[in-house]
């Protein structure tokens, strides 16, 4: 009984990249569908709340429920372009020149006519009176500039406090339904950088302006008081000179000695 062999013959597997595949024309080469080679990943969809308030590029973690007109960064942009708050954020020379023109215009066209023609003496008076009216006109111009700077300071201080604060107070409908939103880390860092490097220099400039204007107001008021005292002293000196008896001029004492019946029943003047 002879030994028999059982041979298992399997068909050969074609190589993945054969020479015939490399040298075959492009029209005969067949590739598997591209969809079977690429693993698709589904792109996560952003929630609709991330596009709230018209912001299409704000991620969900920085979502801000505050209305656009009440957000501190929008308030800063609106303030920096509005009149007259934009003066303080501009060039220092332009800022000072605008304040000077504002004060001089008001003093020349409003303060001086009112002080000159609205006083008791009218357009008359001496040198002290004229100087007093000019000083009053200058004081009115400085006062108007001071009010404008105070208004600018209050506006910039309000926006600066909202930028530097970690919370934002806002109203949803405007009917006193106040809400408080806690800023995220990204929003807080952005607002504090803006408040530190943009708003604080403006506030420092306005503070220096208020100090200079306060000194100017004090100087004008002191000058007005001194002019008024000097004017009163001049009037008192003139009245005392008029009360003195001048020789050769009518005097009650001499008239009493010559015509005593004309002064009947009247008390005699005390002897000085």
Tab-separated table of C-alpha atoms in Angstrom, residues 61-254:
chain	number	residue	atom	x	y	z
A	61	UNK	CA	-17.983	79.338	25.911
A	62	UNK	CA	-17.832	83.120	25.358
A	63	UNK	CA	-21.561	83.601	24.804
A	64	UNK	CA	-22.712	86.975	26.089
A	65	UNK	CA	-26.399	87.481	26.909
A	66	UNK	CA	-25.921	91.250	27.311
A	67	UNK	CA	-27.552	93.297	24.516
A	68	UNK	CA	-25.153	94.803	22.015
A	69	UNK	CA	-25.715	98.402	23.050
A	70	UNK	CA	-25.031	97.516	26.715
A	71	UNK	CA	-21.845	95.513	26.231
A	72	UNK	CA	-18.815	97.386	27.631
A	73	UNK	CA	-16.711	97.035	24.482
A	74	UNK	CA	-19.508	98.449	22.316
A	75	UNK	CA	-20.065	101.246	24.811
A	76	UNK	CA	-16.372	102.082	24.577
A	77	UNK	CA	-16.467	102.189	20.778
A	78	UNK	CA	-19.566	104.367	20.802
A	79	UNK	CA	-18.072	106.731	23.387
A	80	UNK	CA	-14.752	107.071	21.572
A	81	UNK	CA	-16.524	108.311	18.426
A	82	UNK	CA	-19.180	110.543	19.987
A	83	UNK	CA	-19.120	114.285	20.670
A	84	UNK	CA	-17.415	115.617	22.781
A	85	UNK	CA	-16.028	112.438	24.371
A	86	UNK	CA	-13.821	111.727	21.368
A	87	UNK	CA	-11.813	114.890	22.143
A	88	UNK	CA	-10.229	113.300	25.201
A	89	UNK	CA	-9.084	110.218	23.263
A	90	UNK	CA	-7.411	112.206	20.482
A	91	UNK	CA	-4.126	114.025	20.219
A	92	UNK	CA	-3.138	116.179	23.194
A	93	UNK	CA	-2.592	119.293	21.055
A	94	UNK	CA	-5.945	118.877	19.325
A	95	UNK	CA	-7.626	118.232	22.659
A	96	UNK	CA	-6.235	121.403	24.274
A	97	UNK	CA	-6.943	123.524	21.206
A	98	UNK	CA	-10.577	122.413	21.079
A	99	UNK	CA	-11.085	123.228	24.742
A	100	UNK	CA	-9.439	126.626	24.297
A	101	UNK	CA	-11.550	127.460	21.236
A	102	UNK	CA	-14.721	126.390	23.049
A	103	UNK	CA	-13.986	128.542	26.095
A	104	UNK	CA	-12.861	131.573	24.076
A	105	UNK	CA	-15.893	131.409	21.789
A	106	UNK	CA	-18.331	131.265	24.675
A	107	UNK	CA	-16.555	134.056	26.546
A	108	UNK	CA	-16.427	136.300	23.476
A	109	UNK	CA	-19.875	135.772	22.011
A	110	UNK	CA	-21.922	135.092	25.150
A	111	UNK	CA	-20.093	136.020	28.329
A	112	UNK	CA	-18.689	139.391	27.268
A	113	UNK	CA	-21.948	140.858	25.840
A	114	UNK	CA	-23.882	139.746	28.909
A	115	UNK	CA	-21.265	141.139	31.307
A	116	UNK	CA	-20.831	144.374	29.362
A	117	UNK	CA	-24.421	145.343	28.604
A	118	UNK	CA	-26.207	143.404	31.320
A	119	UNK	CA	-24.589	145.152	34.294
A	120	UNK	CA	-26.183	147.982	36.252
A	121	UNK	CA	-23.844	150.607	34.901
A	122	UNK	CA	-24.454	149.664	31.287
A	123	UNK	CA	-21.632	150.331	28.880
A	124	UNK	CA	-20.179	153.040	31.088
A	125	UNK	CA	-17.886	152.785	34.095
A	126	UNK	CA	-14.236	153.273	34.818
A	127	UNK	CA	-11.215	151.121	34.202
A	128	UNK	CA	-11.970	148.886	37.163
A	129	UNK	CA	-15.469	148.278	35.887
A	130	UNK	CA	-14.218	147.354	32.413
A	131	UNK	CA	-11.617	144.983	33.839
A	132	UNK	CA	-14.254	143.446	36.034
A	133	UNK	CA	-16.528	142.741	33.061
A	134	UNK	CA	-13.730	141.196	31.032
A	135	UNK	CA	-12.804	138.971	33.966
A	136	UNK	CA	-16.421	137.883	34.311
A	137	UNK	CA	-16.499	136.961	30.612
A	138	UNK	CA	-13.306	134.914	30.982
A	139	UNK	CA	-14.784	133.227	34.043
A	140	UNK	CA	-17.868	132.204	32.047
A	141	UNK	CA	-15.696	130.621	29.347
A	142	UNK	CA	-13.629	128.690	31.890
A	143	UNK	CA	-16.808	127.536	33.621
A	144	UNK	CA	-18.258	126.162	30.371
A	145	UNK	CA	-15.035	124.277	29.597
A	146	UNK	CA	-15.030	122.890	33.148
A	147	UNK	CA	-18.566	121.568	32.739
A	148	UNK	CA	-17.627	119.930	29.426
A	149	UNK	CA	-14.562	118.241	30.948
A	150	UNK	CA	-16.593	117.030	33.937
A	151	UNK	CA	-19.142	115.525	31.559
A	152	UNK	CA	-16.389	113.784	29.600
A	153	UNK	CA	-14.803	112.487	32.790
A	154	UNK	CA	-18.073	111.004	34.037
A	155	UNK	CA	-18.687	109.232	30.732
A	156	UNK	CA	-15.199	107.760	30.471
A	157	UNK	CA	-15.193	106.743	34.136
A	158	UNK	CA	-18.494	104.890	33.671
A	159	UNK	CA	-17.198	102.932	30.669
A	160	UNK	CA	-13.871	102.265	32.384
A	161	UNK	CA	-15.565	100.809	35.439
A	162	UNK	CA	-17.672	98.499	33.278
A	163	UNK	CA	-14.606	97.333	31.367
A	164	UNK	CA	-12.560	96.613	34.491
A	165	UNK	CA	-15.391	94.996	36.421
A	166	UNK	CA	-15.783	91.211	36.448
A	167	UNK	CA	-19.565	91.499	36.118
A	168	UNK	CA	-21.844	93.414	33.770
A	169	UNK	CA	-25.171	94.828	34.854
A	170	UNK	CA	-27.718	95.107	32.062
A	171	UNK	CA	-31.427	95.330	31.357
A	172	UNK	CA	-33.089	92.962	28.937
A	173	UNK	CA	-36.153	94.996	27.976
A	174	UNK	CA	-35.509	98.330	29.644
A	175	UNK	CA	-38.343	97.934	32.154
A	176	UNK	CA	-36.119	97.728	35.204
A	177	UNK	CA	-35.520	93.997	34.877
A	178	UNK	CA	-31.877	94.258	35.836
A	179	UNK	CA	-29.624	91.256	35.314
A	180	UNK	CA	-25.972	90.553	36.149
A	181	UNK	CA	-23.699	88.589	33.840
A	182	UNK	CA	-20.347	87.254	35.013
A	183	UNK	CA	-17.682	87.723	32.341
A	184	UNK	CA	-15.790	84.738	31.074
A	185	UNK	CA	-12.007	84.615	31.347
A	186	UNK	CA	-11.498	85.625	27.715
A	187	UNK	CA	-13.916	88.536	27.861
A	188	UNK	CA	-12.552	89.730	31.210
A	189	UNK	CA	-8.947	89.689	29.947
A	190	UNK	CA	-9.904	91.587	26.795
A	191	UNK	CA	-11.947	94.223	28.637
A	192	UNK	CA	-9.305	94.794	31.291
A	193	UNK	CA	-6.587	95.247	28.688
A	194	UNK	CA	-8.786	97.764	26.917
A	195	UNK	CA	-9.605	99.571	30.137
A	196	UNK	CA	-6.012	99.675	31.351
A	197	UNK	CA	-4.344	100.817	28.133
A	198	UNK	CA	-7.088	102.897	26.510
A	199	UNK	CA	-9.414	104.299	29.171
A	200	UNK	CA	-7.051	104.982	32.075
A	201	UNK	CA	-4.785	107.360	30.064
A	202	UNK	CA	-7.870	109.308	29.015
A	203	UNK	CA	-9.021	109.575	32.627
A	204	UNK	CA	-5.578	110.806	33.695
A	205	UNK	CA	-5.669	113.506	31.019
A	206	UNK	CA	-9.108	114.623	32.132
A	207	UNK	CA	-7.995	114.755	35.779
A	208	UNK	CA	-5.080	117.029	34.917
A	209	UNK	CA	-7.455	119.199	32.893
A	210	UNK	CA	-9.815	119.515	35.838
A	211	UNK	CA	-6.948	120.565	38.115
A	212	UNK	CA	-5.855	123.276	35.674
A	213	UNK	CA	-9.426	124.475	35.223
A	214	UNK	CA	-9.992	124.550	38.984
A	215	UNK	CA	-6.921	126.761	39.415
A	216	UNK	CA	-8.172	129.014	36.610
A	217	UNK	CA	-11.590	129.315	38.217
A	218	UNK	CA	-10.058	130.157	41.582
A	219	UNK	CA	-7.850	132.810	39.959
A	220	UNK	CA	-10.770	134.436	38.130
A	221	UNK	CA	-12.969	134.452	41.226
A	222	UNK	CA	-10.168	135.925	43.367
A	223	UNK	CA	-9.547	138.613	40.764
A	224	UNK	CA	-13.240	139.474	40.661
A	225	UNK	CA	-13.397	139.762	44.435
A	226	UNK	CA	-10.326	142.005	44.567
A	227	UNK	CA	-11.696	144.220	41.791
A	228	UNK	CA	-15.011	144.522	43.571
A	229	UNK	CA	-13.295	145.485	46.837
A	230	UNK	CA	-11.142	148.057	45.051
A	231	UNK	CA	-14.196	149.486	43.289
A	232	UNK	CA	-16.087	149.814	46.558
A	233	UNK	CA	-13.146	151.560	48.201
A	234	UNK	CA	-13.041	154.044	45.324
A	235	UNK	CA	-16.772	154.724	45.687
A	236	UNK	CA	-16.464	155.203	49.451
A	237	UNK	CA	-13.575	157.623	49.006
A	238	UNK	CA	-15.592	159.617	46.483
A	239	UNK	CA	-18.609	159.766	48.798
A	240	UNK	CA	-16.489	160.936	51.719
A	241	UNK	CA	-14.954	163.671	49.592
A	242	UNK	CA	-18.422	164.849	48.592
A	243	UNK	CA	-19.536	165.024	52.214
A	244	UNK	CA	-16.746	167.422	53.177
A	245	UNK	CA	-17.583	171.158	53.430
A	246	UNK	CA	-16.008	173.192	50.685
A	247	UNK	CA	-15.350	176.915	51.404
A	248	UNK	CA	-17.620	179.201	49.420
A	249	UNK	CA	-20.190	176.485	48.843
A	250	UNK	CA	-23.582	176.134	50.526
A	251	UNK	CA	-23.413	174.594	54.014
A	252	UNK	CA	-26.297	173.787	56.360
A	253	UNK	CA	-24.436	175.061	59.406
A	254	UNK	CA	-23.738	178.460	57.910
